[in-house]
């Protein structure tokens, strides 16, 4: 069985696999380097281990305990967010923080310290983790929390799976009274408007995110600002779980010519115009609100066999009022590199706890590009330079190409982190950036 | 509240079936070999809503203890609504062609132990006058083929036995279900190249629970295998023996 990354780039060879049968078994002694692997939803090479072994956590899929009164769930690391939602929602609980797909494991969510649309009020997933067990390749089992083995705790949160294997974790769910979201969508046509909307919305809305059109040739960015809250019982008191059985799947790779600068431009134009009114309010189920792409199970194959690259960065914007961001937008427009989907959001001031966690206060933009090869890598390298110049960072879970100098600058606690790496663990990303 | 006895409870498919019953607040009795694994699974089922979970850890190939264990289960629980036999091994097909120990291991783990258990289970079920016995068999039992005919013949034996048992128990009110599974993506098939025809354990488990509820006689899971087997069974032997399957 092959284990590519979600973006199908880079393509690596000689990955052995070992399925860990349960959480009490030790990691076998192998001659190659090891890397834990959950669902492989990381886009680039942080979930790849060329010439090494992937430790598959699919059998670590058991719940351990759940406290109905506090919402504290203890479960094995291979359990998926999909499964947690199916369990928690009928009981009136939701994930405290979720990325844009529910097909991630608990272990992966911790290793990448994932964030969601509520970063400005909830921080990262790691902020909600109370404790976990870290299994090291020498058989040692460390119970880590903010009190016990706290150094390993903060190295492992956002630690890209390099500090050992998380066997189980304990974290707190959020109480909900409805599984529906009261949502508003507002068109904006400049970065300044986006920033004003963000600032206003973050006080009253738990979730905010924006879709932006970055292929439009007009001088400023335009997009749709989306904000929402869980419905109050008066609006909806229904606790309805998503239905996993109705997936449409993209079974084959699409031909590469389907996504070209014309079709991307057309898609963006249509998406912007679908909001016929300037301001629209409605009630939606959490599934399309949080996971719009999950309903097309293998959407990553739309980009064809050459794969695609994601690029997500964060930059502080308060000092320059978004000047660096505008520079990146105009660079992308000049280079004709169209992004099919561009997602913009502001991160709040809650400081990340992990030594290598990505989120920090500022504005974050996520883009994806068909893999055009060298010309794309050059443009992204130029973007990296702008991000570096304003003390931003690029998200390793979505990276396939940044240079080691950039990585060192984005993650200044790198040397401190290195002390906690398991001597037998490594990844393709790690060997590239270190 | 139903009482469900799951034999071979640590198998991936059995675990998925048990999760569905646990979420429905049923009582489960798990029988497997690995006591640590049974503990992990019991914890999981309790969190998912299982009302009462108990477990027995003993090697299922130890035929000598079958009668006393089955007596013990019925003495403790007084009645069992559903028995699922889910244990089995794929073994090493090439080795089983030439090595007596491997061949016996395959037959014991996929046929002899099941029949032995059912000898006692069927008596208890007849005494109580109700219940369903569901046996996980395989499409490999429908037609012998060179890639795994030792395993396949054990499953073919299983199919003939469950058909006969169903026929005998029908007047007593006890139902017997034969589940013919195609390949499923589980640790048992970890070394096999996964094709689009591979089933997923959670959806196969849903099919099993639904077949038990509907008192089906024989079901193919995933369902597509019913049609695949119609085609495979229709190939004339003169042609089939020349094929490399």
Coordinates of N, CA, C and O in Angstrom, one line a residue, chain A residues 1-2 19 21-24 59 61-66 73 76 79 83 87 91 245, chain B residues 12 15-16 19 34 36-37 39-41 43-44 47-49 185 187 190 192 194 206:
Chain A
X1 N 0.8 -1.2 0.0 CA 0.0 0.0 0.0 C 0.9 1.3 0.0 O 1.9 1.3 0.7
X2 N 0.5 2.2 -0.8 CA 1.3 3.4 -0.8 C 0.8 4.5 0.2 O -0.4 4.6 0.5
X19 N 2.3 -1.5 11.4 CA 1.1 -1.2 12.1 C 1.2 -1.5 13.6 O 1.4 -2.6 13.9
X21 N 0.0 -2.6 16.8 CA -1.2 -3.3 17.1 C -2.1 -2.7 18.2 O -3.3 -2.8 18.2
X22 N -1.4 -2.1 19.2 CA -2.2 -1.5 20.3 C -1.3 -0.6 21.1 O -0.1 -0.5 20.9
X23 N -1.9 0.1 22.1 CA -1.1 1.2 22.7 C -0.1 0.7 23.8 O 0.7 1.4 24.3
X24 N -0.3 -0.6 24.1 CA 0.7 -1.2 25.1 C 1.9 -1.8 24.5 O 2.9 -2.1 25.2
X59 N -4.7 1.3 14.3 CA -5.3 0.4 15.4 C -5.4 1.0 16.7 O -5.9 0.5 17.7
X61 N -7.4 3.1 18.0 CA -8.7 3.7 17.7 C -9.7 3.5 18.8 O -10.9 3.3 18.5
X62 N -9.2 3.5 20.0 CA -10.2 3.2 21.1 C -10.3 4.4 22.0 O -9.4 5.1 22.3
X63 N -11.6 4.5 22.5 CA -11.8 5.5 23.6 C -11.3 4.9 24.9 O -11.4 3.7 25.1
X64 N -10.9 5.8 25.8 CA -10.5 5.3 27.2 C -11.4 5.7 28.3 O -11.8 4.9 29.1
X65 N -11.8 7.0 28.2 CA -12.8 7.5 29.2 C -13.4 8.8 28.7 O -12.9 9.5 27.9
X66 N -14.6 9.0 29.2 CA -15.3 10.3 28.9 C -16.1 10.8 30.2 O -16.8 10.0 30.7
X73 N -12.3 14.1 27.4 CA -12.3 12.9 26.7 C -10.8 12.4 26.7 O -9.9 13.1 26.4
X76 N -7.3 7.1 22.4 CA -6.1 6.7 21.7 C -5.8 7.7 20.5 O -6.7 8.3 20.0
X79 N -7.6 7.8 16.8 CA -9.0 8.1 16.6 C -9.1 9.4 15.8 O -8.3 10.3 15.9
X83 N -14.7 10.5 13.9 CA -15.3 9.5 14.9 C -15.6 10.3 16.2 O -16.7 9.9 16.8
X87 N -19.4 10.5 18.1 CA -19.6 10.2 19.5 C -20.1 11.3 20.3 O -21.0 11.2 21.1
X91 N -24.2 13.7 22.4 CA -24.1 13.9 23.9 C -24.0 15.4 24.2 O -23.8 15.8 25.3
X245 N -21.9 8.4 5.1 CA -22.1 7.4 4.0 C -22.4 8.0 2.6 O -22.4 7.3 1.6
Chain B
X12 N -10.6 -6.9 13.9 CA -11.0 -5.6 13.6 C -12.5 -5.5 13.3 O -13.2 -4.6 13.7
X15 N -14.6 -5.9 16.4 CA -14.6 -4.7 17.2 C -15.6 -3.7 16.7 O -16.3 -3.0 17.5
X16 N -15.7 -3.6 15.4 CA -16.6 -2.6 14.8 C -18.1 -3.0 15.1 O -18.9 -2.2 15.3
X19 N -18.9 -2.2 18.6 CA -19.1 -0.8 18.8 C -20.5 -0.4 18.5 O -21.1 0.4 19.2
X34 N -6.2 -12.4 23.7 CA -5.3 -11.4 24.2 C -6.0 -10.6 25.3 O -6.8 -9.8 25.0
X36 N -5.0 -8.3 27.4 CA -4.7 -6.8 27.4 C -5.6 -6.1 26.4 O -6.1 -5.1 26.6
X37 N -5.7 -6.8 25.2 CA -6.5 -6.2 24.1 C -7.9 -6.2 24.5 O -8.7 -5.2 24.2
X39 N -9.1 -5.9 27.4 CA -9.3 -4.8 28.4 C -9.5 -3.4 27.6 O -10.4 -2.7 27.9
X40 N -8.6 -3.2 26.6 CA -8.7 -2.0 25.9 C -10.0 -1.9 25.2 O -10.7 -0.8 25.2
X41 N -10.5 -3.0 24.6 CA -11.8 -3.0 23.8 C -12.9 -2.8 24.8 O -13.9 -2.0 24.5
X43 N -13.0 -1.2 27.7 CA -13.0 0.3 28.1 C -13.7 1.1 27.0 O -14.5 1.9 27.3
X44 N -13.3 0.8 25.8 CA -13.8 1.6 24.6 C -15.3 1.4 24.5 O -16.1 2.4 24.3
X47 N -17.2 3.3 27.2 CA -17.3 4.8 26.9 C -18.4 5.0 25.8 O -19.2 6.0 25.8
X48 N -18.5 4.1 24.8 CA -19.4 4.2 23.7 C -20.9 4.0 24.1 O -21.8 4.1 23.3
X49 N -21.1 3.5 25.3 CA -22.5 3.3 25.8 C -22.9 1.9 26.1 O -24.0 1.7 26.5
X185 N -10.2 -4.3 4.5 CA -9.0 -3.6 4.9 C -8.9 -3.6 6.4 O -9.4 -2.8 7.1
X187 N -6.0 -5.4 9.8 CA -4.6 -5.9 9.9 C -4.4 -7.3 9.3 O -3.3 -7.6 8.9
X190 N -3.1 -6.8 5.9 CA -2.1 -5.7 5.8 C -1.1 -5.9 4.7 O -0.6 -4.9 4.1
X192 N -1.7 -7.3 1.8 CA -2.3 -7.4 0.5 C -2.5 -6.0 -0.2 O -2.8 -5.0 0.5
X194 N -4.3 -3.1 -1.7 CA -5.7 -2.7 -1.6 C -6.2 -2.3 -2.9 O -5.7 -1.4 -3.6
X206 N -21.7 -2.7 9.8 CA -23.1 -2.2 9.7 C -23.9 -3.3 8.9 O -25.0 -3.6 9.3

